[in-house]
CSV table of C-alpha atoms in Angstrom, one decimal:
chain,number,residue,atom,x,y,z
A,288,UNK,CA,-39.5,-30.0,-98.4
A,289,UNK,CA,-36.3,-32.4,-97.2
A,290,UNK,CA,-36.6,-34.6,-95.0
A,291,UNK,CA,-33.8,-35.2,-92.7
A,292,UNK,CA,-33.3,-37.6,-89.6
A,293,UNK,CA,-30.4,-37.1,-86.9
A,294,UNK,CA,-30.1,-40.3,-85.2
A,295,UNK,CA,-28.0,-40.0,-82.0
A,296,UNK,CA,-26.3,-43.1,-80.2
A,297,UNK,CA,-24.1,-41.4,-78.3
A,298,UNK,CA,-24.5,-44.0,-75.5
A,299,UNK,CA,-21.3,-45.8,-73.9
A,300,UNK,CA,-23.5,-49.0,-72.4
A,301,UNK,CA,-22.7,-48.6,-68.7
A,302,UNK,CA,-26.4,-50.0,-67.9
A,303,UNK,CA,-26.1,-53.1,-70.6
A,304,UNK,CA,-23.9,-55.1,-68.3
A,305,UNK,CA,-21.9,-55.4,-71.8
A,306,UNK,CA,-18.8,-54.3,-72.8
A,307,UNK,CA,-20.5,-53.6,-76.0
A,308,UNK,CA,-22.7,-50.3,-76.2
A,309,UNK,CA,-25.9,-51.1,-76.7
A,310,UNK,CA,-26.7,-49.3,-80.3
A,311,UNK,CA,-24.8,-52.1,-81.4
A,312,UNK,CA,-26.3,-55.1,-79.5
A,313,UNK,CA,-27.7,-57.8,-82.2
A,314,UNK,CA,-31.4,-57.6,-81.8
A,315,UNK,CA,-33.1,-59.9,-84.6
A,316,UNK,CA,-30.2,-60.7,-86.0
A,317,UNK,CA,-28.5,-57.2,-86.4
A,318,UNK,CA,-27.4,-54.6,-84.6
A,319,UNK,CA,-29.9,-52.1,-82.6
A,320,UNK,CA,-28.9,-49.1,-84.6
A,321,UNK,CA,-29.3,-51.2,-88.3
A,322,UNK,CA,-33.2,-51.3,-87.5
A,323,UNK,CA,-33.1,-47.8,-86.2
A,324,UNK,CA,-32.0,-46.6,-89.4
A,325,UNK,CA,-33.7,-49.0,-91.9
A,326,UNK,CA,-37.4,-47.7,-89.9
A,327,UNK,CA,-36.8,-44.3,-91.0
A,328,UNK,CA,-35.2,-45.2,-94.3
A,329,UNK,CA,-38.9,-47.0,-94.9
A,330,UNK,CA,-41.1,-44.7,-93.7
A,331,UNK,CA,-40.3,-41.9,-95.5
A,332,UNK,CA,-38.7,-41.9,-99.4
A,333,UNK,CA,-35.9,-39.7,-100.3
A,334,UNK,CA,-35.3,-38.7,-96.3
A,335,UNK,CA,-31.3,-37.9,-95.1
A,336,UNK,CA,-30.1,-40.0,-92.4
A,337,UNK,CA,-27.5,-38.6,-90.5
A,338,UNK,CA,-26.1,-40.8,-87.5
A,339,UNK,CA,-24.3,-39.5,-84.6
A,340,UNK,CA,-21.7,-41.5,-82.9
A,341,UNK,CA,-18.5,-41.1,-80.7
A,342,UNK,CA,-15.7,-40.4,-83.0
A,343,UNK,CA,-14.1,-43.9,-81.1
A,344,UNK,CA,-16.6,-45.9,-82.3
A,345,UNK,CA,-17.1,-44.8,-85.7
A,346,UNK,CA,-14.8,-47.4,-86.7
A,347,UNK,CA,-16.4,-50.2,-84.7
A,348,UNK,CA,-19.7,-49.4,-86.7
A,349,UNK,CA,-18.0,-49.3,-90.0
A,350,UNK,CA,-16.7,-52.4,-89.8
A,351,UNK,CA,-20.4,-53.5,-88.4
A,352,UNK,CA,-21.8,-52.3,-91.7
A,353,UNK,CA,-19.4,-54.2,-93.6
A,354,UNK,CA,-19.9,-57.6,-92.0
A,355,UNK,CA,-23.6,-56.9,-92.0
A,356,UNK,CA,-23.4,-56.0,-95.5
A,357,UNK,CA,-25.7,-52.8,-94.4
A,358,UNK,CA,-26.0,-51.0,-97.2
A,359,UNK,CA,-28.8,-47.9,-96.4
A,360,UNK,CA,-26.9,-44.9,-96.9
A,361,UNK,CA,-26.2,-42.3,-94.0
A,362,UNK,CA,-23.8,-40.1,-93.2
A,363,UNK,CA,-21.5,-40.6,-90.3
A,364,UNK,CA,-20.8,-37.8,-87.8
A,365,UNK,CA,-18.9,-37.8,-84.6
A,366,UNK,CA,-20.7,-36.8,-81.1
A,367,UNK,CA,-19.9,-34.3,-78.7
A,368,UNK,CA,-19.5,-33.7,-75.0
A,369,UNK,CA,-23.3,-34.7,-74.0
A,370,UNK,CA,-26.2,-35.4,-76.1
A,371,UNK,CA,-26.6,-31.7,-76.9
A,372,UNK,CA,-23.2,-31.1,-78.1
A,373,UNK,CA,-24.3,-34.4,-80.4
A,374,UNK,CA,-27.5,-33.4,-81.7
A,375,UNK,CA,-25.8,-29.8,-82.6
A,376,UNK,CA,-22.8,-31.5,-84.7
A,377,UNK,CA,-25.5,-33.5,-86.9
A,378,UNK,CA,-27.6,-30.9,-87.4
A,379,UNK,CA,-24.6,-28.5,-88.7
A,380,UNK,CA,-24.4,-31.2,-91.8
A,381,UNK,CA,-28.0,-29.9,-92.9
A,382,UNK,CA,-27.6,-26.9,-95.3
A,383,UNK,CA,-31.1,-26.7,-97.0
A,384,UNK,CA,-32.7,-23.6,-96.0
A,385,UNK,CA,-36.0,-25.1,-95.3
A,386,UNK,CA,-36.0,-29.0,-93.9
A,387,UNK,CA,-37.9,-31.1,-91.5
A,388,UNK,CA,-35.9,-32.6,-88.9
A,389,UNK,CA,-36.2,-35.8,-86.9
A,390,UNK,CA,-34.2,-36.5,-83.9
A,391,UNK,CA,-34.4,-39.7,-82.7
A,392,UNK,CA,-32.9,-41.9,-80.0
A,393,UNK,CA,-30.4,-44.9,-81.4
A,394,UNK,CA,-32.3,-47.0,-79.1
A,395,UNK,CA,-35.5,-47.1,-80.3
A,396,UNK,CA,-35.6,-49.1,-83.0
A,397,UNK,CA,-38.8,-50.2,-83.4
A,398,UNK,CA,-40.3,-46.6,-84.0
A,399,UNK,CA,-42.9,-47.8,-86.8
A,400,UNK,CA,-43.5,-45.8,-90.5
A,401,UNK,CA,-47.1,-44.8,-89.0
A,402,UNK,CA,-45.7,-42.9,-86.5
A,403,UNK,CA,-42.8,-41.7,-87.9
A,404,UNK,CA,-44.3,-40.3,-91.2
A,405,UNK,CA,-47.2,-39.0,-88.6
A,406,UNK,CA,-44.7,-36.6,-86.6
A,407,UNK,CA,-43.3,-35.8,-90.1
A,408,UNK,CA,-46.6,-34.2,-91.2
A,409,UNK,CA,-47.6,-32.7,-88.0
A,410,UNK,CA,-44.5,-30.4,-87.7
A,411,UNK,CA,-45.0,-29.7,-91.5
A,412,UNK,CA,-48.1,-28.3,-90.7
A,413,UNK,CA,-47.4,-27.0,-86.9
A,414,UNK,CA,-43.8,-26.8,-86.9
A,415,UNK,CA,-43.0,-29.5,-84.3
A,416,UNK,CA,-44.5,-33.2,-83.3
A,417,UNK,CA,-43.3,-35.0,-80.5
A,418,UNK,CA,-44.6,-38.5,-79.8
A,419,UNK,CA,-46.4,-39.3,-77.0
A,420,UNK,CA,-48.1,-42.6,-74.7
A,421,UNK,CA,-50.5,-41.7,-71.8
A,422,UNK,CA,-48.7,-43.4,-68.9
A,423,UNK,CA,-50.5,-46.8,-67.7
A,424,UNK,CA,-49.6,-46.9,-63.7
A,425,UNK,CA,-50.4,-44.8,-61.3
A,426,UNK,CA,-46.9,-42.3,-59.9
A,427,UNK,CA,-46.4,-41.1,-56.7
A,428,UNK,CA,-43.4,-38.4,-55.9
A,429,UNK,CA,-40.7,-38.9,-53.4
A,430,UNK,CA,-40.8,-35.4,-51.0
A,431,UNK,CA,-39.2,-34.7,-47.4
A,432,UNK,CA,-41.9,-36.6,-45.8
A,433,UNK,CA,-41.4,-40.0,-47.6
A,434,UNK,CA,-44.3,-39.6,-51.1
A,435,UNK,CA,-47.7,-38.7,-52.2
A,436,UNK,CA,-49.5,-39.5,-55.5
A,437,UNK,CA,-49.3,-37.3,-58.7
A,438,UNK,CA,-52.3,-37.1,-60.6
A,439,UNK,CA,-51.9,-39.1,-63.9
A,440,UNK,CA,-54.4,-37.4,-65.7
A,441,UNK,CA,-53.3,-36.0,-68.7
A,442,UNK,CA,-49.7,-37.1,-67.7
A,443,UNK,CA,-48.1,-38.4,-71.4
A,444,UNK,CA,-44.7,-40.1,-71.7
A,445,UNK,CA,-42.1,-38.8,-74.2
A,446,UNK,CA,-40.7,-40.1,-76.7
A,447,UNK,CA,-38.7,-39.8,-79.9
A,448,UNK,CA,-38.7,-39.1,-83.1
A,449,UNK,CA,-39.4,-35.7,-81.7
A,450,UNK,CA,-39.7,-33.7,-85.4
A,451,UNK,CA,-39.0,-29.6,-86.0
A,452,UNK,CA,-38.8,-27.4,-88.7
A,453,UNK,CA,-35.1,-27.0,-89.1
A,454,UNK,CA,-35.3,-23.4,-88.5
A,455,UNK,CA,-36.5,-23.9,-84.7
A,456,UNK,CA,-33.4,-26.2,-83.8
A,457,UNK,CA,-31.2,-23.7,-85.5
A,458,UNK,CA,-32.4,-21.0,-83.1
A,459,UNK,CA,-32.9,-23.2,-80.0
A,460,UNK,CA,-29.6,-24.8,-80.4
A,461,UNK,CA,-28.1,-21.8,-80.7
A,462,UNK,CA,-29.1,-21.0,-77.0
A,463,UNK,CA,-25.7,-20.8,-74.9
A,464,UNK,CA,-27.4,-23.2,-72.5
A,465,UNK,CA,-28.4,-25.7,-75.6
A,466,UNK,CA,-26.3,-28.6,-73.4
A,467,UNK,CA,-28.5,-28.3,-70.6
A,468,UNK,CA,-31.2,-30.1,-72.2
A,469,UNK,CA,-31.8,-33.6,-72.7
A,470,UNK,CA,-35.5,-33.4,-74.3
A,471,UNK,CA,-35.4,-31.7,-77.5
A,472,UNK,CA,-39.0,-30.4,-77.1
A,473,UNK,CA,-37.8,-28.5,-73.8
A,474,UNK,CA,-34.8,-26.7,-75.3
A,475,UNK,CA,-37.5,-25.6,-78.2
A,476,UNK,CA,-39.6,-24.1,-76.0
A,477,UNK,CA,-37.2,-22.2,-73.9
A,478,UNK,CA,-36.2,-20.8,-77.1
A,479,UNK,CA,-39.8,-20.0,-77.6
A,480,UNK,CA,-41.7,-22.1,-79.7
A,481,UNK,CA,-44.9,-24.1,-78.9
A,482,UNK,CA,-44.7,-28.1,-79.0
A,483,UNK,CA,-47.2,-30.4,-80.6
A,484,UNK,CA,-47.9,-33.6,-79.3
A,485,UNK,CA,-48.4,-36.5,-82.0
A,486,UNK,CA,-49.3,-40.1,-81.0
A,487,UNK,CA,-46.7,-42.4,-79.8
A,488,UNK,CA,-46.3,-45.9,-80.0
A,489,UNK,CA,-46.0,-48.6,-77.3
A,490,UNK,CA,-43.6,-51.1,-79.7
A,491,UNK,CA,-41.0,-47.6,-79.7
A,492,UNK,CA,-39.2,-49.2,-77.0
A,493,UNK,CA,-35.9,-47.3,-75.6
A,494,UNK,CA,-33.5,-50.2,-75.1
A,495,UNK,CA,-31.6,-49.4,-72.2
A,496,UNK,CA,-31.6,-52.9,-69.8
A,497,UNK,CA,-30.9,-56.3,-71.3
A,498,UNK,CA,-34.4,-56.6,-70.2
A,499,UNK,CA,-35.3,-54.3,-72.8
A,500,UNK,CA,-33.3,-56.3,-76.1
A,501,UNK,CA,-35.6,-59.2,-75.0
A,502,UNK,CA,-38.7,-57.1,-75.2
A,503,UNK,CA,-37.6,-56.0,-78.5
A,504,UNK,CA,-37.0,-59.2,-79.6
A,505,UNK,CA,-40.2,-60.2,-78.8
A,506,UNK,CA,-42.2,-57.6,-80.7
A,507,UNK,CA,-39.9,-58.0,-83.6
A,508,UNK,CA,-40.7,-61.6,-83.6
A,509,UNK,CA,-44.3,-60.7,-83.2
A,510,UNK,CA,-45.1,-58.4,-85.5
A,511,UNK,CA,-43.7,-60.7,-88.4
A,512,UNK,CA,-46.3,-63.3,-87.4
A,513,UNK,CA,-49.5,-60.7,-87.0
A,514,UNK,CA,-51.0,-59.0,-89.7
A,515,UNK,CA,-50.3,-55.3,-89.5
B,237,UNK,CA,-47.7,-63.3,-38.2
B,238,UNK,CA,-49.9,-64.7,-41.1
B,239,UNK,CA,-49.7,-64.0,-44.6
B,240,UNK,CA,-52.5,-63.6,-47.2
B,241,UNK,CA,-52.2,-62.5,-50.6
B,242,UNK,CA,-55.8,-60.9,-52.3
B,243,UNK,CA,-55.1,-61.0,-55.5
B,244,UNK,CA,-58.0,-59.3,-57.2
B,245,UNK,CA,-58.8,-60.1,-61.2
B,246,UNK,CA,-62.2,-58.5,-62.2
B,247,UNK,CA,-61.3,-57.2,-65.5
B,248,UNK,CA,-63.8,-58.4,-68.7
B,249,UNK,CA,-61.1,-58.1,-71.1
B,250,UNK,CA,-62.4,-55.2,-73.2
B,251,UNK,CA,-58.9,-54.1,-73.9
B,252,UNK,CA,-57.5,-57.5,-74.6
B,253,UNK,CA,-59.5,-57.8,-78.4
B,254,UNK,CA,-60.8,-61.1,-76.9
B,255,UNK,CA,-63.5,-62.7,-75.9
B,256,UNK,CA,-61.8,-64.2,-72.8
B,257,UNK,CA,-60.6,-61.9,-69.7
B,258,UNK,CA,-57.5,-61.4,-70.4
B,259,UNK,CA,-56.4,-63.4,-66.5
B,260,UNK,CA,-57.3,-66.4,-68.2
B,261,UNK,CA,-55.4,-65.7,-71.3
B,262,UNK,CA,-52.9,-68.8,-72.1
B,263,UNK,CA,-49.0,-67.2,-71.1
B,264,UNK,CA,-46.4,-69.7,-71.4
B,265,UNK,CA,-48.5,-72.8,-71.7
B,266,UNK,CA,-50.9,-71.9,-68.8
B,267,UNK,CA,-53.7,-69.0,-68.0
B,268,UNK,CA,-51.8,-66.0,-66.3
B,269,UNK,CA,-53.6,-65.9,-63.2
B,270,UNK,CA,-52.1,-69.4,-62.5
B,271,UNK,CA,-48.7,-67.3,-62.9
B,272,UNK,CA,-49.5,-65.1,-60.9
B,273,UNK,CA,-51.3,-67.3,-57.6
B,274,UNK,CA,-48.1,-69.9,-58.2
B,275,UNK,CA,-45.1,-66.5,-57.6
B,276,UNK,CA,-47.4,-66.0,-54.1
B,277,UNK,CA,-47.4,-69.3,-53.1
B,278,UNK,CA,-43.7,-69.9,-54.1
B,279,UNK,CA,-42.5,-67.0,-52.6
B,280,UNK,CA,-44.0,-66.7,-48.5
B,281,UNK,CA,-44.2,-70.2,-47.0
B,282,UNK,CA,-47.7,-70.7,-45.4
B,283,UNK,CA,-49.3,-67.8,-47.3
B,284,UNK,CA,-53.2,-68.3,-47.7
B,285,UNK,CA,-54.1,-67.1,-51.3
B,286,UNK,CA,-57.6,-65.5,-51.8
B,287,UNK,CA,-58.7,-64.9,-55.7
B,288,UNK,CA,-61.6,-62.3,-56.0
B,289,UNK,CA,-63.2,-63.4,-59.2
B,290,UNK,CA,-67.0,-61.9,-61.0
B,291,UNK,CA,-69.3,-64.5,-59.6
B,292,UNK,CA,-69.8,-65.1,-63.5
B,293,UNK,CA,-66.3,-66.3,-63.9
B,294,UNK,CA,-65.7,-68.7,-61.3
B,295,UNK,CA,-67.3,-72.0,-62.6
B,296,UNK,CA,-65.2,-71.4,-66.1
B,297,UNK,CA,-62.1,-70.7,-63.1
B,298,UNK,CA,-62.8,-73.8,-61.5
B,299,UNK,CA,-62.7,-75.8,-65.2
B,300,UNK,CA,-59.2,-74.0,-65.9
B,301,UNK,CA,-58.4,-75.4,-62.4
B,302,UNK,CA,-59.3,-79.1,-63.6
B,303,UNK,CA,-57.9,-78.9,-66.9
B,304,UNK,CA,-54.9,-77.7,-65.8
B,305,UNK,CA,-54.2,-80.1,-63.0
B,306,UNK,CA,-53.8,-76.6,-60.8
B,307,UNK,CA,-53.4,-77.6,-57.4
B,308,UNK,CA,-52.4,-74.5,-55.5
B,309,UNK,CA,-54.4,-74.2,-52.6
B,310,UNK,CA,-56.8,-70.8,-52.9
B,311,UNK,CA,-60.0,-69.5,-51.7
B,312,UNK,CA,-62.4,-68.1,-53.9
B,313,UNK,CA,-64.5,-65.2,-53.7
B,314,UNK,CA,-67.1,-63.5,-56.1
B,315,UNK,CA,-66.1,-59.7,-57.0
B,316,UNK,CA,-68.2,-56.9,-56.6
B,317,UNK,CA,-69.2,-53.4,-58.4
B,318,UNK,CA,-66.3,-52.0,-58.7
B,319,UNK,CA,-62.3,-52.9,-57.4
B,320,UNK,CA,-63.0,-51.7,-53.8
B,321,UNK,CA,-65.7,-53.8,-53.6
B,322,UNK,CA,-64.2,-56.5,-54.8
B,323,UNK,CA,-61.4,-55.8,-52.6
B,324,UNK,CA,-63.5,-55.8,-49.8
B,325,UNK,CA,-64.9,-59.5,-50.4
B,326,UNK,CA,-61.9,-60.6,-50.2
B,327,UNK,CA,-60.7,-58.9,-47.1
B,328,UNK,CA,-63.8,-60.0,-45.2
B,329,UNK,CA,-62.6,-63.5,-45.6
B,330,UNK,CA,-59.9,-62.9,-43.5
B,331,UNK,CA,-60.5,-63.6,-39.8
B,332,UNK,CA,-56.9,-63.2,-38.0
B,333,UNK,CA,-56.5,-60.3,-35.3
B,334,UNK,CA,-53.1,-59.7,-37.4
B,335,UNK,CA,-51.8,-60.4,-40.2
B,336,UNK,CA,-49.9,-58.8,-43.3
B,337,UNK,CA,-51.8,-58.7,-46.7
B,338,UNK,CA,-50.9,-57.9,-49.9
B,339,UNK,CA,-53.5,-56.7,-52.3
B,340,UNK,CA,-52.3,-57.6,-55.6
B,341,UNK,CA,-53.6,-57.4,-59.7
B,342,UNK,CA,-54.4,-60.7,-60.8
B,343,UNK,CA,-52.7,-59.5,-64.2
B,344,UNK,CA,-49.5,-59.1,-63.1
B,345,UNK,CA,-48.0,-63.0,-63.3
B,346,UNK,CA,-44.3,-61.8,-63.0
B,347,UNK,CA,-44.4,-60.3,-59.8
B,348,UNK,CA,-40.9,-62.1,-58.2
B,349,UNK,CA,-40.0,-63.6,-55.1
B,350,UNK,CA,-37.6,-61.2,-53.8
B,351,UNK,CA,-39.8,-58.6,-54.4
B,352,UNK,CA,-42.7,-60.3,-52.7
B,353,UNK,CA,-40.6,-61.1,-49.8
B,354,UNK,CA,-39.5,-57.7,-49.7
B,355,UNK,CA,-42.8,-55.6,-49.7
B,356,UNK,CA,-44.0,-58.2,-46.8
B,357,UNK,CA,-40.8,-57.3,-44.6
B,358,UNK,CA,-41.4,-53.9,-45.0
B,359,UNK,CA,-45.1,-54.2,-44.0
B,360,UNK,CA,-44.1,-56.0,-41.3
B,361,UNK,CA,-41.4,-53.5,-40.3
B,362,UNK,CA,-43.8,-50.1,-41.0
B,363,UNK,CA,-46.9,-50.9,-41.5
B,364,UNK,CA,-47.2,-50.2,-45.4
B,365,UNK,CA,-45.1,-51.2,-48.7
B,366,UNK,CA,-45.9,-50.1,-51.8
B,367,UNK,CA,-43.6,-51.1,-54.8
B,368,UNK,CA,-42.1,-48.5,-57.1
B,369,UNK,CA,-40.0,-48.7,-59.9
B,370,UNK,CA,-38.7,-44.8,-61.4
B,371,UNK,CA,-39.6,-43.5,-65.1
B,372,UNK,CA,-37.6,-43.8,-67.7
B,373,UNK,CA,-39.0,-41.2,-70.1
B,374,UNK,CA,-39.4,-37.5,-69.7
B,375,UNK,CA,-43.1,-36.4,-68.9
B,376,UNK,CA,-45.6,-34.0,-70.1
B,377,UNK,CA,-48.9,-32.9,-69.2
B,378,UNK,CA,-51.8,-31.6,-70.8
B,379,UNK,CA,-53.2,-28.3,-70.2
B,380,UNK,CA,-55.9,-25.4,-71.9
B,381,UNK,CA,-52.5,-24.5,-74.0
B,382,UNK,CA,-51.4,-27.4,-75.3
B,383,UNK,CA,-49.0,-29.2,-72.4
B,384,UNK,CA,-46.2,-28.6,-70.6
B,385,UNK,CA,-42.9,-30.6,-69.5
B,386,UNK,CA,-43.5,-32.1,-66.0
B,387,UNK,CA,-40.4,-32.5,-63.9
B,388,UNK,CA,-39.6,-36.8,-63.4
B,389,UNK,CA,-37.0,-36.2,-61.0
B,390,UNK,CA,-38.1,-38.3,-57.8
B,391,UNK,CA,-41.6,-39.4,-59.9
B,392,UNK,CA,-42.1,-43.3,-59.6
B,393,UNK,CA,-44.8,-45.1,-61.2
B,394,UNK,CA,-46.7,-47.6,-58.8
B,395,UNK,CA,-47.1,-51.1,-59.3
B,396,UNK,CA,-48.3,-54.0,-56.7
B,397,UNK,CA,-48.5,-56.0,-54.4
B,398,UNK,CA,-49.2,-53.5,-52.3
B,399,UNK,CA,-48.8,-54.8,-48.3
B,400,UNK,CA,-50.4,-53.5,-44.9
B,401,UNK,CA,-50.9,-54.7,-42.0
B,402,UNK,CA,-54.9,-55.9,-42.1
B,403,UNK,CA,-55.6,-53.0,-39.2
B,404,UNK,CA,-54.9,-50.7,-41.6
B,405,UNK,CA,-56.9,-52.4,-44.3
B,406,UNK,CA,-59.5,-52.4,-41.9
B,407,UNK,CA,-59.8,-48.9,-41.2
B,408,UNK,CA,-59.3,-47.7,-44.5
B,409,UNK,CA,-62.0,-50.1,-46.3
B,410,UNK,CA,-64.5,-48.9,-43.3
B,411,UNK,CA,-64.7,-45.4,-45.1
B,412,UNK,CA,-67.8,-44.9,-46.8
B,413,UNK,CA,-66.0,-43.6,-50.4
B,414,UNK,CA,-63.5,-46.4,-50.3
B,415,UNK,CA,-65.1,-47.4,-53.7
B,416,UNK,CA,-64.0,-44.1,-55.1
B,417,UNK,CA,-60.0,-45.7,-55.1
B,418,UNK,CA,-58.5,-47.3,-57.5
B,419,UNK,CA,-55.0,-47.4,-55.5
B,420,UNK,CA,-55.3,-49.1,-52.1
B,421,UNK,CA,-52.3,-47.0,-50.9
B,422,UNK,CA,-54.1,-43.5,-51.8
B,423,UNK,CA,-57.0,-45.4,-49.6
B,424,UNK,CA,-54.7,-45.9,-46.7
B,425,UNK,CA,-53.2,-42.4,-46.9
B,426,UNK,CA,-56.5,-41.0,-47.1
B,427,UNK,CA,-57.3,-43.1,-43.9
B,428,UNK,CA,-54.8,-41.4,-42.1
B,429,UNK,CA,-51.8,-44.1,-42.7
B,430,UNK,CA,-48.5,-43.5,-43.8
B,431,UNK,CA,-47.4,-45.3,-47.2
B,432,UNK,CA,-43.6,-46.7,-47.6
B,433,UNK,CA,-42.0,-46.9,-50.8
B,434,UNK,CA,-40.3,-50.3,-51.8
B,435,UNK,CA,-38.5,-51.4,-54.7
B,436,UNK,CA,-40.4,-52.5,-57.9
B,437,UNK,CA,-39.4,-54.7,-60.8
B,438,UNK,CA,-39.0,-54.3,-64.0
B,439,UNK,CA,-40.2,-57.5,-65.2
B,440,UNK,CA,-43.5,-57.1,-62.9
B,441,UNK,CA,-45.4,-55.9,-65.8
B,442,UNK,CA,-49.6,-55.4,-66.0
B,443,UNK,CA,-51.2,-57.1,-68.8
B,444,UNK,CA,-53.5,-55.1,-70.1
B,445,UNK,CA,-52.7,-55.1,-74.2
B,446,UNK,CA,-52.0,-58.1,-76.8
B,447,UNK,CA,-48.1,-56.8,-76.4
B,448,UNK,CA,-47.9,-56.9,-73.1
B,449,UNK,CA,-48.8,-60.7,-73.1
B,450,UNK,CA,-46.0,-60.9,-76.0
B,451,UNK,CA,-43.5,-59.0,-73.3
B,452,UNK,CA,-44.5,-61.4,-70.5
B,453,UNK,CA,-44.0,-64.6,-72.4
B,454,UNK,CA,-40.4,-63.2,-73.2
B,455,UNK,CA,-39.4,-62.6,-70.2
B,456,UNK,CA,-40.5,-65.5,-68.8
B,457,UNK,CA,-39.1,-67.4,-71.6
B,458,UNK,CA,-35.5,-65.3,-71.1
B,459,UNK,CA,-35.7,-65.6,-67.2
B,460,UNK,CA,-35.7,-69.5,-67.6
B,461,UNK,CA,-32.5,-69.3,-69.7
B,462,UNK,CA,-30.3,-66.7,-67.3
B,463,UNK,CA,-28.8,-67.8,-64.0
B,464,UNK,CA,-30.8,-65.7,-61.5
């Protein structure tokens, strides 16, 4: 079966403090969406990388790729009116009948071949994986009469690559509220279909404060010293 | 009024994949619970600092303090059976009619000044302040079916130090289950009290992995280097 990934990075940077969106922050000595890609270029051989960008920035990141000499193939596709409207325009490049699909966040590029290629194989065998962490502090809601705690137990964070047979985003994306959704796994099953939670990872960091970069540095930096 | 700190550290380190707790652990050339008794003192003029260590712990404490030339004034006090009790010990040290306390986790070394200052003013000004920083991933829970998208909207995860006034620390330690809480502001609330919500920080991470150690030392690292 093909394996394809839609990466979107659809983000303008408002949060960064930067002029520069941050998908194309240097992190490690290239930019945030290079490692995105290159993680699931390694973790699974032969896979389709499809990357989803504003059509105003496409040729910001081609000129990227030529100073960085970044040479993983991938094809290009312009974004839409909100993240839905993205996801739908890369998917519409995959014409294999049967695929697995990964959709992932330009952000997080640390997502590691363990989990990736573990989602991979869970939604082969279920139909959907999405990646989860159980949460490590305790949460309390806001309500009309100031907060109270939520239970924690059993509450998971979400994360991405969130991974589907190619068949199940066809039909939830064809949903005429598909843009409503920000969480893949939602959208899926409002369309009907049952999600499967695989293991996250703490290192898949979503880089959305300059806080964040740092982090990321940090692991990168990390990682290359430990033994893994 | 006066101001205490209890900053409790009764962890053995099991998660750590170390033989030493992971409060003595080396972050940024010295043992993070010097971090973290050094942002107390640095941040409230006057404040008396009590550290609630295992009775085991303290004389190994006490050779940190020598090695390390640590001269930040502190009281300490053996731990008990579980984080209420230990808790507890500590508050009983306390002798003023009022005063504001915050409880704090001896493994968070990057709580800042402002937000310090802050959770003590609102104390001061309600009674309670609890600091909260909001999620930034979509949630899901766990059920007999598999699990189920939980709403974040208005969801906050809950970090310390966590400030009362000592009445109210008083009355809610007097219960006879306070040993069943691990959240001294789910102790107060259960004690009758209202809880207020301040703001949280980002950097004000809980070291409980190898990573987060990693994270820490980055940030303190990057903080040094930025104008704040």
């Amino acid at each position: 079966v093909e394996h394809y990934a839609v990466i979107v990075a659809g983000g303008s940077g408002n949060r960064m403090g930067s002029e520069i969106p941050k998908q194309f922050l240097k992190l490690a000595g290239k930019p945030v969406l290079m490692h995105t890609l290159q993680a699931f270029y390694e973790a699974v051989e032969g896979i389709s990388l499809i990357l989803v960008l504003p059509l105003n920035h496409i040729p910001f990141w081609e000129e990227l790729c030529n100073n960085f000499k970044f040479e993983i193939p991938h094809l290009c596709v312009p974004g839409g009116e909100t993240r839905g409207h993205s996801v739908k325009n890369g998917l519409s490049k995959i014409m294999a009948e049967q695929a697995l699909v990964a959709i992932h966040d330009g952000v997080r590029p640390l997502a590691d071949k363990t989990m990736i290629s573990g989602c991979f194989s869970l939604a082969f065998e279920k139909g959907s994986a999405v990646p989860c962490i159980p949460l490590s502090d305790s949460l309390r809601k806001k309500d009309n009469h100031g907060s109270h705690p939520v239970d924690r137990n059993e509450i998971y964070a979400v994360q991405t690559p969130q991974c589907f047979e190619i068949e199940i985003l066809r039909t939830a994306y064809a949903r005429a509220d598909f843009m409503n959704y920000t969480d893949d796994a939602q959208l899926a099953e409002a369309a009907g279909f049952q999600i499967h939670l695989a293991e996250g990872s703490r290192r898949n960091l979503k880089i959305t404060t300059p806080e964040d970069l740092i982090l990321a540095e940090a692991l990168i930096k990390a990682g290359k010293l430990s033994v893994e």
